[in-house]
mmCIF file of C-alpha atoms in Angstrom:
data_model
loop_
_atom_site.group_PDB
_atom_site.id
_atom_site.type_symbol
_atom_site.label_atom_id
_atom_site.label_comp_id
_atom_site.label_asym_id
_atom_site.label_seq_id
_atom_site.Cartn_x
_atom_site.Cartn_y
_atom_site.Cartn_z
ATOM 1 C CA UNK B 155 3.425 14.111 14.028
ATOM 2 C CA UNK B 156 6.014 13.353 11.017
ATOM 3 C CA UNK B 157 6.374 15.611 7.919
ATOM 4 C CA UNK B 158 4.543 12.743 5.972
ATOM 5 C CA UNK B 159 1.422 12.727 8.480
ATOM 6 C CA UNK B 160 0.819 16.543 8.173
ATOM 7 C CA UNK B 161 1.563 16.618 4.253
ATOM 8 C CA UNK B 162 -1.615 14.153 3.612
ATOM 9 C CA UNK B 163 -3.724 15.748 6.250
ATOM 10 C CA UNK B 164 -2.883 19.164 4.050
ATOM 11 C CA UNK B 165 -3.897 17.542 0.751
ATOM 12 C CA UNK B 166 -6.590 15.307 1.684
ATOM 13 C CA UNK B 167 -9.158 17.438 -0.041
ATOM 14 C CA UNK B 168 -7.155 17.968 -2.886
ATOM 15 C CA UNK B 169 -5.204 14.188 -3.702
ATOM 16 C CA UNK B 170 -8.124 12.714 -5.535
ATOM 17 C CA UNK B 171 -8.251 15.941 -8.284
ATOM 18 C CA UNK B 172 -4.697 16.296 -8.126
ATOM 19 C CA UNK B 173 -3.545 12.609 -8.526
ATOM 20 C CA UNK B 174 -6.394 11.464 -10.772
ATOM 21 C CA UNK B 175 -4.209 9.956 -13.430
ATOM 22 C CA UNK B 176 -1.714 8.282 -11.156
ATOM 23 C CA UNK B 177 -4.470 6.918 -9.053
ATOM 24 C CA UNK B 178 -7.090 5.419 -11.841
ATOM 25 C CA UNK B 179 -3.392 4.021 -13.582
ATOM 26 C CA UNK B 180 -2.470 2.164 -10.198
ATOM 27 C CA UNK B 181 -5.670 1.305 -8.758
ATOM 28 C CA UNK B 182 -6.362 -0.204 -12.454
ATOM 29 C CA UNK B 183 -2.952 -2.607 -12.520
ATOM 30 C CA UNK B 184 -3.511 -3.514 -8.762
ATOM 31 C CA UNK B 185 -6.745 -4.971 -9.072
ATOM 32 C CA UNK B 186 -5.940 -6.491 -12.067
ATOM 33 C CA UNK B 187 -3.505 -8.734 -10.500
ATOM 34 C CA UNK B 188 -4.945 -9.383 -6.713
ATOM 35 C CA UNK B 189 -7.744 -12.120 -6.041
ATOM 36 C CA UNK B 190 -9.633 -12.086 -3.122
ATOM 37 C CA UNK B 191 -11.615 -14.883 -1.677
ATOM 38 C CA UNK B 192 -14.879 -15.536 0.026
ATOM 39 C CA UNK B 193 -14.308 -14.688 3.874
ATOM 40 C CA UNK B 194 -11.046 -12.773 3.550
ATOM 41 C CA UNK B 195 -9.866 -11.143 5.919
ATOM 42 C CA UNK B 196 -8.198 -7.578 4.544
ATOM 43 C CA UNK B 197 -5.842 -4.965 5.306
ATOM 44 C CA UNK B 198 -4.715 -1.975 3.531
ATOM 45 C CA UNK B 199 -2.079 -0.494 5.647
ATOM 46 C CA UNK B 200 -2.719 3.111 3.615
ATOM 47 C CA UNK B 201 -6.401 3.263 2.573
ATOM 48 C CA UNK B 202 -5.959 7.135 2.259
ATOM 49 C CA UNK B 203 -9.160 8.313 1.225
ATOM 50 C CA UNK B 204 -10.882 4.477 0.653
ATOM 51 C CA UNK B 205 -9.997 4.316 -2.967
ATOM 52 C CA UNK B 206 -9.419 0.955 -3.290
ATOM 53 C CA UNK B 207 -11.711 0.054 -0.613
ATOM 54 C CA UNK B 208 -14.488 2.023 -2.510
ATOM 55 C CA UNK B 209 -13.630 -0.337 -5.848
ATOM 56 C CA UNK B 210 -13.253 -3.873 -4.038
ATOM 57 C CA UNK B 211 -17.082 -3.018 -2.753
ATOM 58 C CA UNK B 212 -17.807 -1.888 -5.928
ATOM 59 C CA UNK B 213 -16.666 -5.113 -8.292
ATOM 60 C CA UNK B 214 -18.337 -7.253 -5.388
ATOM 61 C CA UNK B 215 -15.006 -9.023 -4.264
ATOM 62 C CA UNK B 216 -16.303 -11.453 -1.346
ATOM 63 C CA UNK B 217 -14.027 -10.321 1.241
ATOM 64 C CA UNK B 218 -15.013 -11.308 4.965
ATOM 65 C CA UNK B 219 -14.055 -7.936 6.528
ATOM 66 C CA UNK B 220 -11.697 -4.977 5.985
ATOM 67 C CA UNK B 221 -9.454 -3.165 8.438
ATOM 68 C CA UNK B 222 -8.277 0.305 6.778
ATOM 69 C CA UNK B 223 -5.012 1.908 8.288
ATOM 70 C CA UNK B 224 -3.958 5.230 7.389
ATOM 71 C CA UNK B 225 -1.575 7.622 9.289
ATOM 72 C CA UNK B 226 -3.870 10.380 8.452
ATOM 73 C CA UNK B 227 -6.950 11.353 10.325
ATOM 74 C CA UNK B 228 -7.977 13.540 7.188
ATOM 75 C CA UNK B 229 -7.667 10.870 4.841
ATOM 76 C CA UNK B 230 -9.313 8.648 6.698
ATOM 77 C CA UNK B 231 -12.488 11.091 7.455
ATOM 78 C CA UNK B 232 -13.120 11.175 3.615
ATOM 79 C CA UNK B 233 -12.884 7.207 3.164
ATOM 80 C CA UNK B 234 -15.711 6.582 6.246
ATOM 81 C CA UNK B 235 -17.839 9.318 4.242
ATOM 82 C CA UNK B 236 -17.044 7.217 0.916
ATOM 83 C CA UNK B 237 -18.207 3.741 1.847
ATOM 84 C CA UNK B 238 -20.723 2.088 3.876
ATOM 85 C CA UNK B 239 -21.321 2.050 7.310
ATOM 86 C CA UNK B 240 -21.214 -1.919 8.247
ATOM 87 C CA UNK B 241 -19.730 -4.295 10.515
ATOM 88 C CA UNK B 242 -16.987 -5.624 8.905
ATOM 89 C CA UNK B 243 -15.231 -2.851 7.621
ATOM 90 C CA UNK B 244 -13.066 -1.294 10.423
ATOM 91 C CA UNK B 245 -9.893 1.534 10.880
ATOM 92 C CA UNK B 246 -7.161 2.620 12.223
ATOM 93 C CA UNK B 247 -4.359 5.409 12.955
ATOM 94 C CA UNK B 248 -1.238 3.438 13.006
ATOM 95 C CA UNK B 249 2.182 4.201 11.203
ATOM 96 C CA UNK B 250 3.158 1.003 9.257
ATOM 97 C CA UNK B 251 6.037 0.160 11.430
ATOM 98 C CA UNK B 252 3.305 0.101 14.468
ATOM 99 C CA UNK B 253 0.641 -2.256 13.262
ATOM 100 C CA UNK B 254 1.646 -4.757 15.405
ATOM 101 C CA UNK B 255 -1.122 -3.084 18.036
ATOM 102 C CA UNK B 256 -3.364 -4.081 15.792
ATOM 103 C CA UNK B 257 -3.184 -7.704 17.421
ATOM 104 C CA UNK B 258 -5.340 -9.340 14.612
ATOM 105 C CA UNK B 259 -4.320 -11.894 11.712
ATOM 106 C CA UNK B 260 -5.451 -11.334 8.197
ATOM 107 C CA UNK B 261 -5.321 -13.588 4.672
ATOM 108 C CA UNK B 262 -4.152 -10.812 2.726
ATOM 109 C CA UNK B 263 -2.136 -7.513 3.308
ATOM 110 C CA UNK B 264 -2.288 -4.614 0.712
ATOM 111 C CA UNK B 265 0.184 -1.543 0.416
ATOM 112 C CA UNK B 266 -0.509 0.191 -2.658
ATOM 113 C CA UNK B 267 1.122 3.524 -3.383
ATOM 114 C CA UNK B 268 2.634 3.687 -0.188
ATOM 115 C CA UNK B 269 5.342 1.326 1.061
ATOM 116 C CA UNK B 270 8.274 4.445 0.284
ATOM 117 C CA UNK B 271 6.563 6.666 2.871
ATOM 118 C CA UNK B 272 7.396 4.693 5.535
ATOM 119 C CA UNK B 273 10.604 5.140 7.747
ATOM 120 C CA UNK B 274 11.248 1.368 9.281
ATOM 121 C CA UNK B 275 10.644 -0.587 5.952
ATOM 122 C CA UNK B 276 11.999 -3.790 7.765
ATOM 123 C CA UNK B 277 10.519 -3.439 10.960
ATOM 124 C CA UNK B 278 7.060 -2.516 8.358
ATOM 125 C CA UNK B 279 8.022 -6.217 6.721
ATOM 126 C CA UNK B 280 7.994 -7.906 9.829
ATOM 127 C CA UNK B 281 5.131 -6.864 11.102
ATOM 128 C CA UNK B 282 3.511 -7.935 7.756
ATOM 129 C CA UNK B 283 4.407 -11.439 8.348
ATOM 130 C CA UNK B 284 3.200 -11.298 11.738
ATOM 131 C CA UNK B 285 -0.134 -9.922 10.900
ATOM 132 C CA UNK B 286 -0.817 -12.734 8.305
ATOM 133 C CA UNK B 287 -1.869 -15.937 8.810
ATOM 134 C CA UNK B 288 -0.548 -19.380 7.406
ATOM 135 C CA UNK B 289 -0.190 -18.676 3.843
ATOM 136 C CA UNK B 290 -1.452 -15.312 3.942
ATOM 137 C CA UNK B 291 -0.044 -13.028 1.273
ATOM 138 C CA UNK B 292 1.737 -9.616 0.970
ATOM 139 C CA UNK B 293 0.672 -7.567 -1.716
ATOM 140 C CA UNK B 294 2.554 -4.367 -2.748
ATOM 141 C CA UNK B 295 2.810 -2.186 -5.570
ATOM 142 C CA UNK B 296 5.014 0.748 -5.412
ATOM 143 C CA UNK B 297 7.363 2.987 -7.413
ATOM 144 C CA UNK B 298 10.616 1.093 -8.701
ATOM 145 C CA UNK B 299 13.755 2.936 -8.189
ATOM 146 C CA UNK B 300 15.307 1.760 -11.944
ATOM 147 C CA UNK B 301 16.558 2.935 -14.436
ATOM 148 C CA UNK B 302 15.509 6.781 -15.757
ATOM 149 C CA UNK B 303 13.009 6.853 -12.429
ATOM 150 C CA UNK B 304 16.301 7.074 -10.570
ATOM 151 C CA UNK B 305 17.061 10.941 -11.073
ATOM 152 C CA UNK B 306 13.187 11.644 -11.425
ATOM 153 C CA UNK B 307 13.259 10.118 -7.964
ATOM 154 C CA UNK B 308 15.690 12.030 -6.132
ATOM 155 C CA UNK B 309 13.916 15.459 -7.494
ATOM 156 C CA UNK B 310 10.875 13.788 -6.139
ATOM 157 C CA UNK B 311 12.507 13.304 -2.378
ATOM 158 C CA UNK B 312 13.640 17.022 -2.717
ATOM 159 C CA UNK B 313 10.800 19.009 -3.649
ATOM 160 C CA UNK B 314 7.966 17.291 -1.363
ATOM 161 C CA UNK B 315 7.927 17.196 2.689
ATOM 162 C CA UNK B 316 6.861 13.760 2.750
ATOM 163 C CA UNK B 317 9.486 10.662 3.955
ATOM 164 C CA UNK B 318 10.413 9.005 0.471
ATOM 165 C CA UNK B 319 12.525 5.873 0.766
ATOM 166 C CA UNK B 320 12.023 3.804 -2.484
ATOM 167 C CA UNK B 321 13.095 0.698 -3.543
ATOM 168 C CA UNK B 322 13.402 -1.332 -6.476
ATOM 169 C CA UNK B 323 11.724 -4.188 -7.425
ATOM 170 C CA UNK B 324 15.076 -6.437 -6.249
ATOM 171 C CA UNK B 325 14.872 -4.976 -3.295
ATOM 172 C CA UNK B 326 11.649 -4.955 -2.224
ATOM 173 C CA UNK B 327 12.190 -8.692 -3.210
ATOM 174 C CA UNK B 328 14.774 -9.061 -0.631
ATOM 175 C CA UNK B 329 13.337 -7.353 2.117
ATOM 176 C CA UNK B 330 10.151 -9.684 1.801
ATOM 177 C CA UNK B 331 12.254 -12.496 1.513
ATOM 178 C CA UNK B 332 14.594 -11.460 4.375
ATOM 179 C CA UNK B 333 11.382 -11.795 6.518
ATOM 180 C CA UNK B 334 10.251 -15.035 5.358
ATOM 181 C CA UNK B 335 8.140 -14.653 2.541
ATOM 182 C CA UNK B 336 8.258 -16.639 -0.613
ATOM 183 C CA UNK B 337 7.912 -14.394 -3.663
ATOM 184 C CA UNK B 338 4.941 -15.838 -5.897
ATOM 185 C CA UNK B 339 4.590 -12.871 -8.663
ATOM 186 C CA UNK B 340 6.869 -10.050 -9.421
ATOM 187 C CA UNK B 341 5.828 -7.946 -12.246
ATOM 188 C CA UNK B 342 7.388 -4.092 -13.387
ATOM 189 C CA UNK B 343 6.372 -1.507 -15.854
ATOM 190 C CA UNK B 344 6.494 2.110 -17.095
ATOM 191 C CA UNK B 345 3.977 4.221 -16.996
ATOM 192 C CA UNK B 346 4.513 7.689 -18.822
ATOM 193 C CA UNK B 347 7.469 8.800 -16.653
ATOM 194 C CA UNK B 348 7.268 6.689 -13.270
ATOM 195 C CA UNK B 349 8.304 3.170 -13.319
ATOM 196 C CA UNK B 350 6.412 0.541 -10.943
ATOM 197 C CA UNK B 351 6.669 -3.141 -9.520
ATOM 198 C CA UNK B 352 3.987 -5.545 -8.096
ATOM 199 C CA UNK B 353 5.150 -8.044 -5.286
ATOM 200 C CA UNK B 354 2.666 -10.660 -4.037
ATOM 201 C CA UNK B 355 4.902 -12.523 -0.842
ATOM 202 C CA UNK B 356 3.458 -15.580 0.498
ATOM 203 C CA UNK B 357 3.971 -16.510 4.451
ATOM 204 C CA UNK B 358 6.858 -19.186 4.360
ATOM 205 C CA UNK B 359 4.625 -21.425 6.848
ATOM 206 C CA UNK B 360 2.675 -22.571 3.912
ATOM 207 C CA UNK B 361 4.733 -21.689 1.116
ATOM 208 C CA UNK B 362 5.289 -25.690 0.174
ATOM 209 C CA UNK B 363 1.572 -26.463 -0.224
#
């Protein structure tokens, strides 16, 4: 079990309370930006406690089915007591760079709050691409190593157990393109003092239609 794995079990209870801000400002700009279409098939690779699960069910987006993917067994017991119990909405215990087992293909991908957690970020990138089918998309919205965030960052990586690797928006660019993707939106921003990108990656076996 890694550092990050037992930190979320810890705070499971807590997160929501303690991250209320943080998580009703991202949640907000993701879904603002993603469109989902009737029959998708969905993954978030770190549903932690069904957050954004809980909203796509809520604003009625006509996915097909969900597959939710945490690392945490915690998290994941408070997101099957959040939503409903039905047939297309599935989950897993997988670390990112291991959801290759999943041996399923999916029209859209989302990693939201969670891509600098995980240890093999390429290996994590590939098996995106593999997971997706033709013209399946990527969608990721993380912290941006830039600018001021820079310092605030490395206090961040000292002070909490968790794995934090981030990137900036160039170089999340670059890994996604790296492993095939074409890059269809790229947006950053500031918000009070962490600073944030949104990458949507399209599967390069499509990318010309």
């Amino acid at each position: 079990m890694t550092e990050t794995h037992r930190s979320y079990n810890r705070q499971a209870q807590n997160y929501e309370r303690r991250w209320k801000s943080y998580l009703s400002h991202t949640h907000h700009e993701f879904l603002q930006r993603i469109a989902v279409y009737e029959g998708d098939r969905l993954l978030d690779t770190s549903c932690g406690t069904g957050l954004l699960a809980g909203e796509l069910i809520e604003n009625q987006l006509p996915f097909g089915s969900l597959h939710l993917n945490d690392i945490s067994e915690n998290m994941i017991a408070i997101a099957k007591d959040r939503l409903p119990d039905q047939a297309n909405i599935h989950y897993s215990q997988l670390p990112a760079d291991q959801l290759e087992q999943l041996n399923d293909t999916f029209e859209q991908i989302f990693c939201l709050n969670a891509f600098h957690h995980y240890e093999n970020q390429i290996k994590v990138v590939k098996n995106f691409y593999q997971l997706l089918r033709k013209g399946g998309k990527a969608v990721i919205l993380d912290w941006n190593r830039v600018g001021l965030f820079r310092p605030i960052n490395r206090i961040i990586n000292k002070v909490v157990p968790e794995i934090i690797d981030t990137r900036s928006d160039r170089e999340m660019t670059n890994l996604l393109s790296d492993a095939g993707f074409r890059i269809s939106k790229t947006e950053s921003w500031a918000y009070r003092y962490w600073r944030f990108y949104f990458i949507e990656g399209v599967k390069a076996d499509e990318a010309s239609g």
